[in-house]
Amino acid sequence: MQKLIYIVEDETDILELVSMKLQAAGYETKCFERALPMLKALETEVPDLIILDLMLPDLDGMEACKRIKGNPATENIPILMLTARVGIEDRVLGLELGADDYVTKPFDSKELVARVRAILRRASWETAKNELKISEDFRLDFNRYEAFLYGRRIDLTLTEFKILQLLTKRPGWVYSRSQILDHLWGNDKIVIERTVDVHIKNLRDKIEDYSTSIVNVRGVGYKFEPPEEGE
Ligand code: CA
């Protein structure tokens, strides 16, 4: 099935060029010159990816990104930011607001299509069955809170499963201990951050060969690095 990509960009020549290149690469596209009509369209349709310009006349791209990622109905849609700004702060802020990647203008359209492909490949991990296939040997069933390794069900506690669910949701993204705790218990935090380390240790023991996929980023927290393709 053709993947649907929303493109939001007020410079019409860029909008048309990006749309044309993506269509040539086999994607279906829908073009918007403003952010608000795009947000409106999201109420009735969920695209596979949104390419979002940072500087838009009606709503800042950052704000649009925040609204998309802050809504449970749209939070899983990957966002690729287009930015003319070169400041590292903007990129970091964009990624913090939940953008999946960014491309700096002027960009090479081949590069853009390659980025789109990479993001969509990552996103296709999550299937309609609410199951995540990390690899042929390792998968998670989010409906039943079960994990399977080499065809066997592994005995994870609910907490361990939820940590794994959070980390694998955005591979490569570093979650702080405090963010992990928020995900587990919301604001009802009676546990200390050190608890996260204990759960992570137990989780690593159970997922055997995949234990190295959970990476400790010193002073920050944890992230999930998926195994290389083909392994
Ligand atoms: Ca613009």
PDB file of C-alpha atoms and ligand atoms in Angstrom:
ATOM      1  CA  MET A   1       0.000   0.000   0.000  1.00  0.00           C
ATOM      2  CA  GLN A   2       1.213   3.491  -0.843  1.00  0.00           C
ATOM      3  CA  LYS A   3       2.412   5.527   2.100  1.00  0.00           C
ATOM      4  CA  LEU A   4       0.819   8.930   2.550  1.00  0.00           C
ATOM      5  CA  ILE A   5       3.088  11.884   3.296  1.00  0.00           C
ATOM      6  CA  TYR A   6       1.917  15.344   4.319  1.00  0.00           C
ATOM      7  CA  ILE A   7       4.168  18.213   3.257  1.00  0.00           C
ATOM      8  CA  VAL A   8       3.798  21.605   4.958  1.00  0.00           C
ATOM      9  CA  GLU A   9       5.800  24.402   3.363  1.00  0.00           C
ATOM     10  CA  ASP A  10       4.813  27.962   2.440  1.00  0.00           C
ATOM     11  CA  GLU A  11       7.414  28.307  -0.301  1.00  0.00           C
ATOM     12  CA  THR A  12       5.423  26.805  -3.143  1.00  0.00           C
ATOM     13  CA  ASP A  13       8.389  25.950  -5.362  1.00  0.00           C
ATOM     14  CA  ILE A  14       9.941  23.858  -2.575  1.00  0.00           C
ATOM     15  CA  LEU A  15       6.550  22.346  -1.786  1.00  0.00           C
ATOM     16  CA  GLU A  16       6.030  21.272  -5.373  1.00  0.00           C
ATOM     17  CA  LEU A  17       9.560  19.980  -5.780  1.00  0.00           C
ATOM     18  CA  VAL A  18       9.412  17.852  -2.630  1.00  0.00           C
ATOM     19  CA  SER A  19       5.992  16.525  -3.573  1.00  0.00           C
ATOM     20  CA  MET A  20       7.149  15.625  -7.078  1.00  0.00           C
ATOM     21  CA  LYS A  21      10.280  13.830  -5.864  1.00  0.00           C
ATOM     22  CA  LEU A  22       8.347  11.847  -3.271  1.00  0.00           C
ATOM     23  CA  GLN A  23       5.703  10.854  -5.791  1.00  0.00           C
ATOM     24  CA  ALA A  24       8.452   9.722  -8.139  1.00  0.00           C
ATOM     25  CA  ALA A  25       9.775   7.598  -5.253  1.00  0.00           C
ATOM     26  CA  GLY A  26       6.370   5.910  -4.951  1.00  0.00           C
ATOM     27  CA  TYR A  27       4.715   7.895  -2.177  1.00  0.00           C
ATOM     28  CA  GLU A  28       1.352   9.571  -2.103  1.00  0.00           C
ATOM     29  CA  THR A  29       1.556  13.206  -1.028  1.00  0.00           C
ATOM     30  CA  LYS A  30      -0.742  15.912   0.241  1.00  0.00           C
ATOM     31  CA  CYS A  31       0.478  19.523   0.173  1.00  0.00           C
ATOM     32  CA  PHE A  32      -0.240  22.302   2.661  1.00  0.00           C
ATOM     33  CA  GLU A  33       1.011  25.883   2.584  1.00  0.00           C
ATOM     34  CA  ARG A  34      -0.072  26.514   6.167  1.00  0.00           C
ATOM     35  CA  ALA A  35       0.121  24.571   9.414  1.00  0.00           C
ATOM     36  CA  LEU A  36      -3.445  25.033  10.644  1.00  0.00           C
ATOM     37  CA  PRO A  37      -5.174  23.393   7.632  1.00  0.00           C
ATOM     38  CA  MET A  38      -2.767  20.468   8.047  1.00  0.00           C
ATOM     39  CA  LEU A  39      -3.656  20.127  11.740  1.00  0.00           C
ATOM     40  CA  LYS A  40      -7.317  20.226  10.708  1.00  0.00           C
ATOM     41  CA  ALA A  41      -6.750  17.447   8.162  1.00  0.00           C
ATOM     42  CA  LEU A  42      -5.198  15.303  10.914  1.00  0.00           C
ATOM     43  CA  GLU A  43      -8.573  15.162  12.619  1.00  0.00           C
ATOM     44  CA  THR A  44      -9.879  12.857   9.908  1.00  0.00           C
ATOM     45  CA  GLU A  45      -6.776  11.261   8.415  1.00  0.00           C
ATOM     46  CA  VAL A  46      -3.504   9.898   9.736  1.00  0.00           C
ATOM     47  CA  PRO A  47      -0.602  10.141   7.283  1.00  0.00           C
ATOM     48  CA  ASP A  48       2.485   7.930   7.569  1.00  0.00           C
ATOM     49  CA  LEU A  49       4.829  10.897   7.823  1.00  0.00           C
ATOM     50  CA  ILE A  50       4.723  14.692   8.028  1.00  0.00           C
ATOM     51  CA  ILE A  51       7.381  16.909   6.479  1.00  0.00           C
ATOM     52  CA  LEU A  52       7.111  20.155   8.362  1.00  0.00           C
ATOM     53  CA  ASP A  53       8.759  23.471   7.574  1.00  0.00           C
ATOM     54  CA  LEU A  54       9.918  25.355  10.651  1.00  0.00           C
ATOM     55  CA  MET A  55       9.009  28.856   9.427  1.00  0.00           C
ATOM     56  CA  LEU A  56       5.348  29.065   8.504  1.00  0.00           C
ATOM     57  CA  PRO A  57       3.173  32.182   8.361  1.00  0.00           C
ATOM     58  CA  ASP A  58       0.282  30.981  10.501  1.00  0.00           C
ATOM     59  CA  LEU A  59       1.918  28.804  13.121  1.00  0.00           C
ATOM     60  CA  ASP A  60       5.538  28.121  14.018  1.00  0.00           C
ATOM     61  CA  GLY A  61       6.657  24.634  12.931  1.00  0.00           C
ATOM     62  CA  MET A  62       7.824  23.923  16.488  1.00  0.00           C
ATOM     63  CA  GLU A  63       4.382  24.699  17.833  1.00  0.00           C
ATOM     64  CA  ALA A  64       2.745  22.526  15.164  1.00  0.00           C
ATOM     65  CA  CYS A  65       5.127  19.719  16.087  1.00  0.00           C
ATOM     66  CA  LYS A  66       4.271  20.104  19.756  1.00  0.00           C
ATOM     67  CA  ARG A  67       0.554  19.887  19.044  1.00  0.00           C
ATOM     68  CA  ILE A  68       0.936  16.773  16.891  1.00  0.00           C
ATOM     69  CA  LYS A  69       3.128  15.016  19.448  1.00  0.00           C
ATOM     70  CA  GLY A  70       0.920  16.157  22.320  1.00  0.00           C
ATOM     71  CA  ASN A  71      -2.168  14.494  20.915  1.00  0.00           C
ATOM     72  CA  PRO A  72      -2.481  10.729  21.518  1.00  0.00           C
ATOM     73  CA  ALA A  73      -4.274  10.319  18.172  1.00  0.00           C
ATOM     74  CA  THR A  74      -1.336  11.729  16.206  1.00  0.00           C
ATOM     75  CA  GLU A  75       1.694  11.350  18.477  1.00  0.00           C
ATOM     76  CA  ASN A  76       3.044   8.348  16.587  1.00  0.00           C
ATOM     77  CA  ILE A  77       3.206  10.065  13.218  1.00  0.00           C
ATOM     78  CA  PRO A  78       6.877  10.620  12.405  1.00  0.00           C
ATOM     79  CA  ILE A  79       7.875  14.226  11.680  1.00  0.00           C
ATOM     80  CA  LEU A  80      10.723  15.374   9.489  1.00  0.00           C
ATOM     81  CA  MET A  81      11.524  19.053  10.059  1.00  0.00           C
ATOM     82  CA  LEU A  82      12.698  21.352   7.302  1.00  0.00           C
ATOM     83  CA  THR A  83      14.762  24.176   8.650  1.00  0.00           C
ATOM     84  CA  ALA A  84      16.603  27.107   7.176  1.00  0.00           C
ATOM     85  CA  ARG A  85      18.036  27.897  10.553  1.00  0.00           C
ATOM     86  CA  VAL A  86      21.445  26.529  11.246  1.00  0.00           C
ATOM     87  CA  GLY A  87      21.411  26.951  14.999  1.00  0.00           C
ATOM     88  CA  ILE A  88      22.013  23.741  16.881  1.00  0.00           C
ATOM     89  CA  GLU A  89      19.488  24.908  19.505  1.00  0.00           C
ATOM     90  CA  ASP A  90      16.705  24.763  16.930  1.00  0.00           C
ATOM     91  CA  ARG A  91      17.595  21.253  15.907  1.00  0.00           C
ATOM     92  CA  VAL A  92      17.826  20.078  19.477  1.00  0.00           C
ATOM     93  CA  LEU A  93      14.569  21.793  20.359  1.00  0.00           C
ATOM     94  CA  GLY A  94      12.856  20.224  17.332  1.00  0.00           C
ATOM     95  CA  LEU A  95      14.018  16.775  18.345  1.00  0.00           C
ATOM     96  CA  GLU A  96      13.016  17.409  21.936  1.00  0.00           C
ATOM     97  CA  LEU A  97       9.536  18.353  20.821  1.00  0.00           C
ATOM     98  CA  GLY A  98       9.334  14.976  19.169  1.00  0.00           C
ATOM     99  CA  ALA A  99      10.486  15.531  15.599  1.00  0.00           C
ATOM    100  CA  ASP A 100      12.139  12.375  14.295  1.00  0.00           C
ATOM    101  CA  ASP A 101      14.694  14.025  12.078  1.00  0.00           C
ATOM    102  CA  TYR A 102      15.463  17.323  10.362  1.00  0.00           C
ATOM    103  CA  VAL A 103      16.883  18.481   7.056  1.00  0.00           C
ATOM    104  CA  THR A 104      18.551  21.867   6.661  1.00  0.00           C
ATOM    105  CA  LYS A 105      17.741  24.026   3.659  1.00  0.00           C
ATOM    106  CA  PRO A 106      18.959  24.112   0.988  1.00  0.00           C
ATOM    107  CA  PHE A 107      18.770  20.336   0.746  1.00  0.00           C
ATOM    108  CA  ASP A 108      19.399  17.797  -1.937  1.00  0.00           C
ATOM    109  CA  SER A 109      16.108  16.116  -2.850  1.00  0.00           C
ATOM    110  CA  LYS A 110      17.789  12.683  -3.052  1.00  0.00           C
ATOM    111  CA  GLU A 111      18.966  13.149   0.517  1.00  0.00           C
ATOM    112  CA  LEU A 112      15.460  14.111   1.583  1.00  0.00           C
ATOM    113  CA  VAL A 113      13.915  11.020  -0.027  1.00  0.00           C
ATOM    114  CA  ALA A 114      16.570   8.864   1.655  1.00  0.00           C
ATOM    115  CA  ARG A 115      15.715  10.355   5.064  1.00  0.00           C
ATOM    116  CA  VAL A 116      12.022   9.777   4.444  1.00  0.00           C
ATOM    117  CA  ARG A 117      12.698   6.146   3.583  1.00  0.00           C
ATOM    118  CA  ALA A 118      14.782   5.662   6.725  1.00  0.00           C
ATOM    119  CA  ILE A 119      12.115   7.147   8.982  1.00  0.00           C
ATOM    120  CA  LEU A 120       9.330   5.117   7.406  1.00  0.00           C
ATOM    121  CA  ARG A 121      11.328   1.921   7.715  1.00  0.00           C
ATOM    122  CA  ARG A 122      11.701   2.578  11.421  1.00  0.00           C
ATOM    123  CA  ALA A 123       8.018   3.415  11.761  1.00  0.00           C
ATOM    124  CA  SER A 124       6.880   0.277   9.981  1.00  0.00           C
ATOM    125  CA  TRP A 125       8.127  -1.659  12.968  1.00  0.00           C
ATOM    126  CA  GLU A 126       4.843  -0.885  14.540  1.00  0.00           C
ATOM    127  CA  THR A 127       2.155  -2.771  12.736  1.00  0.00           C
ATOM    128  CA  ALA A 128      -1.599  -2.470  12.923  1.00  0.00           C
ATOM    129  CA  LYS A 129      -1.579  -5.512  15.181  1.00  0.00           C
ATOM    130  CA  ASN A 130      -0.041  -3.428  17.914  1.00  0.00           C
ATOM    131  CA  GLU A 131       2.997  -5.574  17.767  1.00  0.00           C
ATOM    132  CA  LEU A 132       6.598  -4.526  17.429  1.00  0.00           C
ATOM    133  CA  LYS A 133       9.021  -6.717  15.575  1.00  0.00           C
ATOM    134  CA  ILE A 134      12.458  -5.666  16.739  1.00  0.00           C
ATOM    135  CA  SER A 135      13.897  -8.484  14.654  1.00  0.00           C
ATOM    136  CA  GLU A 136      12.827 -11.891  13.374  1.00  0.00           C
ATOM    137  CA  ASP A 137      13.730 -13.291  16.800  1.00  0.00           C
ATOM    138  CA  PHE A 138      12.485 -10.607  19.124  1.00  0.00           C
ATOM    139  CA  ARG A 139       8.990  -9.143  19.204  1.00  0.00           C
ATOM    140  CA  LEU A 140       6.652  -7.354  21.576  1.00  0.00           C
ATOM    141  CA  ASP A 141       2.886  -7.738  21.799  1.00  0.00           C
ATOM    142  CA  PHE A 142       1.492  -4.487  23.201  1.00  0.00           C
ATOM    143  CA  ASN A 143      -2.046  -5.797  23.549  1.00  0.00           C
ATOM    144  CA  ARG A 144      -1.047  -8.655  25.785  1.00  0.00           C
ATOM    145  CA  TYR A 145       2.040  -7.093  27.357  1.00  0.00           C
ATOM    146  CA  GLU A 146       4.114 -10.042  26.267  1.00  0.00           C
ATOM    147  CA  ALA A 147       7.586 -10.299  24.794  1.00  0.00           C
ATOM    148  CA  PHE A 148       8.860 -13.187  22.691  1.00  0.00           C
ATOM    149  CA  LEU A 149      12.487 -14.076  22.204  1.00  0.00           C
ATOM    150  CA  TYR A 150      13.471 -16.882  19.820  1.00  0.00           C
ATOM    151  CA  GLY A 151       9.866 -18.059  19.804  1.00  0.00           C
ATOM    152  CA  ARG A 152       9.664 -18.320  23.593  1.00  0.00           C
ATOM    153  CA  ARG A 153       7.641 -15.999  25.765  1.00  0.00           C
ATOM    154  CA  ILE A 154       9.944 -14.213  28.200  1.00  0.00           C
ATOM    155  CA  ASP A 155       8.742 -13.576  31.661  1.00  0.00           C
ATOM    156  CA  LEU A 156       8.911  -9.802  32.047  1.00  0.00           C
ATOM    157  CA  THR A 157       7.256  -7.916  34.870  1.00  0.00           C
ATOM    158  CA  LEU A 158       4.788  -5.232  33.814  1.00  0.00           C
ATOM    159  CA  THR A 159       7.335  -2.570  34.772  1.00  0.00           C
ATOM    160  CA  GLU A 160      10.048  -4.166  32.675  1.00  0.00           C
ATOM    161  CA  PHE A 161       7.679  -4.488  29.742  1.00  0.00           C
ATOM    162  CA  LYS A 162       6.681  -0.840  29.994  1.00  0.00           C
ATOM    163  CA  ILE A 163      10.302   0.282  30.057  1.00  0.00           C
ATOM    164  CA  LEU A 164      10.978  -1.768  26.950  1.00  0.00           C
ATOM    165  CA  GLN A 165       7.850  -0.335  25.324  1.00  0.00           C
ATOM    166  CA  LEU A 166       8.999   3.211  26.005  1.00  0.00           C
ATOM    167  CA  LEU A 167      12.597   2.740  24.873  1.00  0.00           C
ATOM    168  CA  THR A 168      11.693   0.929  21.646  1.00  0.00           C
ATOM    169  CA  LYS A 169       9.065   3.474  20.721  1.00  0.00           C
ATOM    170  CA  ARG A 170      11.756   5.829  19.540  1.00  0.00           C
ATOM    171  CA  PRO A 171      14.958   3.930  18.856  1.00  0.00           C
ATOM    172  CA  GLY A 172      18.088   5.949  19.481  1.00  0.00           C
ATOM    173  CA  TRP A 173      16.243   8.470  21.629  1.00  0.00           C
ATOM    174  CA  VAL A 174      17.675   8.925  25.104  1.00  0.00           C
ATOM    175  CA  TYR A 175      15.179   8.867  27.959  1.00  0.00           C
ATOM    176  CA  SER A 176      16.182  10.235  31.332  1.00  0.00           C
ATOM    177  CA  ARG A 177      15.463   8.194  34.443  1.00  0.00           C
ATOM    178  CA  SER A 178      12.879  10.749  35.395  1.00  0.00           C
ATOM    179  CA  GLN A 179      11.098  10.400  32.027  1.00  0.00           C
ATOM    180  CA  ILE A 180      11.103   6.632  32.442  1.00  0.00           C
ATOM    181  CA  LEU A 181       9.569   7.009  35.894  1.00  0.00           C
ATOM    182  CA  ASP A 182       6.923   9.377  34.522  1.00  0.00           C
ATOM    183  CA  HIS A 183       6.008   6.782  31.916  1.00  0.00           C
ATOM    184  CA  LEU A 184       5.737   4.087  34.568  1.00  0.00           C
ATOM    185  CA  TRP A 185       3.925   5.869  37.327  1.00  0.00           C
ATOM    186  CA  GLY A 186       2.864   9.277  36.046  1.00  0.00           C
ATOM    187  CA  ASN A 187       3.171  11.937  38.682  1.00  0.00           C
ATOM    188  CA  ASP A 188       2.624   9.438  41.413  1.00  0.00           C
ATOM    189  CA  LYS A 189       6.330   9.135  42.064  1.00  0.00           C
ATOM    190  CA  ILE A 190       7.190   7.536  45.336  1.00  0.00           C
ATOM    191  CA  VAL A 191      10.146   5.682  43.928  1.00  0.00           C
ATOM    192  CA  ILE A 192      13.648   6.956  43.472  1.00  0.00           C
ATOM    193  CA  GLU A 193      15.411   7.213  40.147  1.00  0.00           C
ATOM    194  CA  ARG A 194      17.853   4.510  41.129  1.00  0.00           C
ATOM    195  CA  THR A 195      14.917   2.077  40.839  1.00  0.00           C
ATOM    196  CA  VAL A 196      15.060   2.478  37.076  1.00  0.00           C
ATOM    197  CA  ASP A 197      18.577   1.064  37.021  1.00  0.00           C
ATOM    198  CA  VAL A 198      17.448  -2.013  38.901  1.00  0.00           C
ATOM    199  CA  HIS A 199      14.574  -2.649  36.518  1.00  0.00           C
ATOM    200  CA  ILE A 200      16.841  -2.095  33.526  1.00  0.00           C
ATOM    201  CA  LYS A 201      19.356  -4.582  34.907  1.00  0.00           C
ATOM    202  CA  ASN A 202      16.683  -7.237  35.350  1.00  0.00           C
ATOM    203  CA  LEU A 203      15.253  -6.489  31.918  1.00  0.00           C
ATOM    204  CA  ARG A 204      18.685  -6.831  30.295  1.00  0.00           C
ATOM    205  CA  ASP A 205      19.227 -10.215  31.955  1.00  0.00           C
ATOM    206  CA  LYS A 206      15.993 -11.465  30.470  1.00  0.00           C
ATOM    207  CA  ILE A 207      16.418 -10.292  26.901  1.00  0.00           C
ATOM    208  CA  GLU A 208      19.740 -12.100  26.562  1.00  0.00           C
ATOM    209  CA  ASP A 209      21.436 -11.262  23.243  1.00  0.00           C
ATOM    210  CA  TYR A 210      19.459  -8.058  22.983  1.00  0.00           C
ATOM    211  CA  SER A 211      20.705  -6.738  26.316  1.00  0.00           C
ATOM    212  CA  THR A 212      23.297  -4.619  24.511  1.00  0.00           C
ATOM    213  CA  SER A 213      20.493  -2.856  22.627  1.00  0.00           C
ATOM    214  CA  ILE A 214      19.606  -1.052  25.837  1.00  0.00           C
ATOM    215  CA  VAL A 215      22.345   1.522  26.117  1.00  0.00           C
ATOM    216  CA  ASN A 216      23.173   3.544  29.205  1.00  0.00           C
ATOM    217  CA  VAL A 217      24.007   7.132  28.297  1.00  0.00           C
ATOM    218  CA  ARG A 218      26.093   8.336  31.185  1.00  0.00           C
ATOM    219  CA  GLY A 219      24.583  11.203  33.091  1.00  0.00           C
ATOM    220  CA  VAL A 220      21.444  11.222  30.960  1.00  0.00           C
ATOM    221  CA  GLY A 221      19.547   7.959  30.923  1.00  0.00           C
ATOM    222  CA  TYR A 222      18.828   5.070  28.605  1.00  0.00           C
ATOM    223  CA  LYS A 223      18.101   4.447  24.949  1.00  0.00           C
ATOM    224  CA  PHE A 224      17.294   1.523  22.720  1.00  0.00           C
ATOM    225  CA  GLU A 225      19.568   0.865  19.760  1.00  0.00           C
ATOM    226  CA  PRO A 226      18.008  -1.682  17.432  1.00  0.00           C
ATOM    227  CA  PRO A 227      20.238  -4.415  16.023  1.00  0.00           C
ATOM    228  CA  GLU A 228      21.589  -3.701  12.548  1.00  0.00           C
ATOM    229  CA  GLU A 229      19.417  -4.880   9.709  1.00  0.00           C
ATOM    230  CA  GLY A 230      20.280  -8.327   8.473  1.00  0.00           C
ATOM    231  CA  GLU A 231      21.565  -9.512  11.813  1.00  0.00           C
TER     232      GLU A 231
HETATM  233 CA    CA B   1       8.907  28.614   5.273  1.00  0.00          CA
END
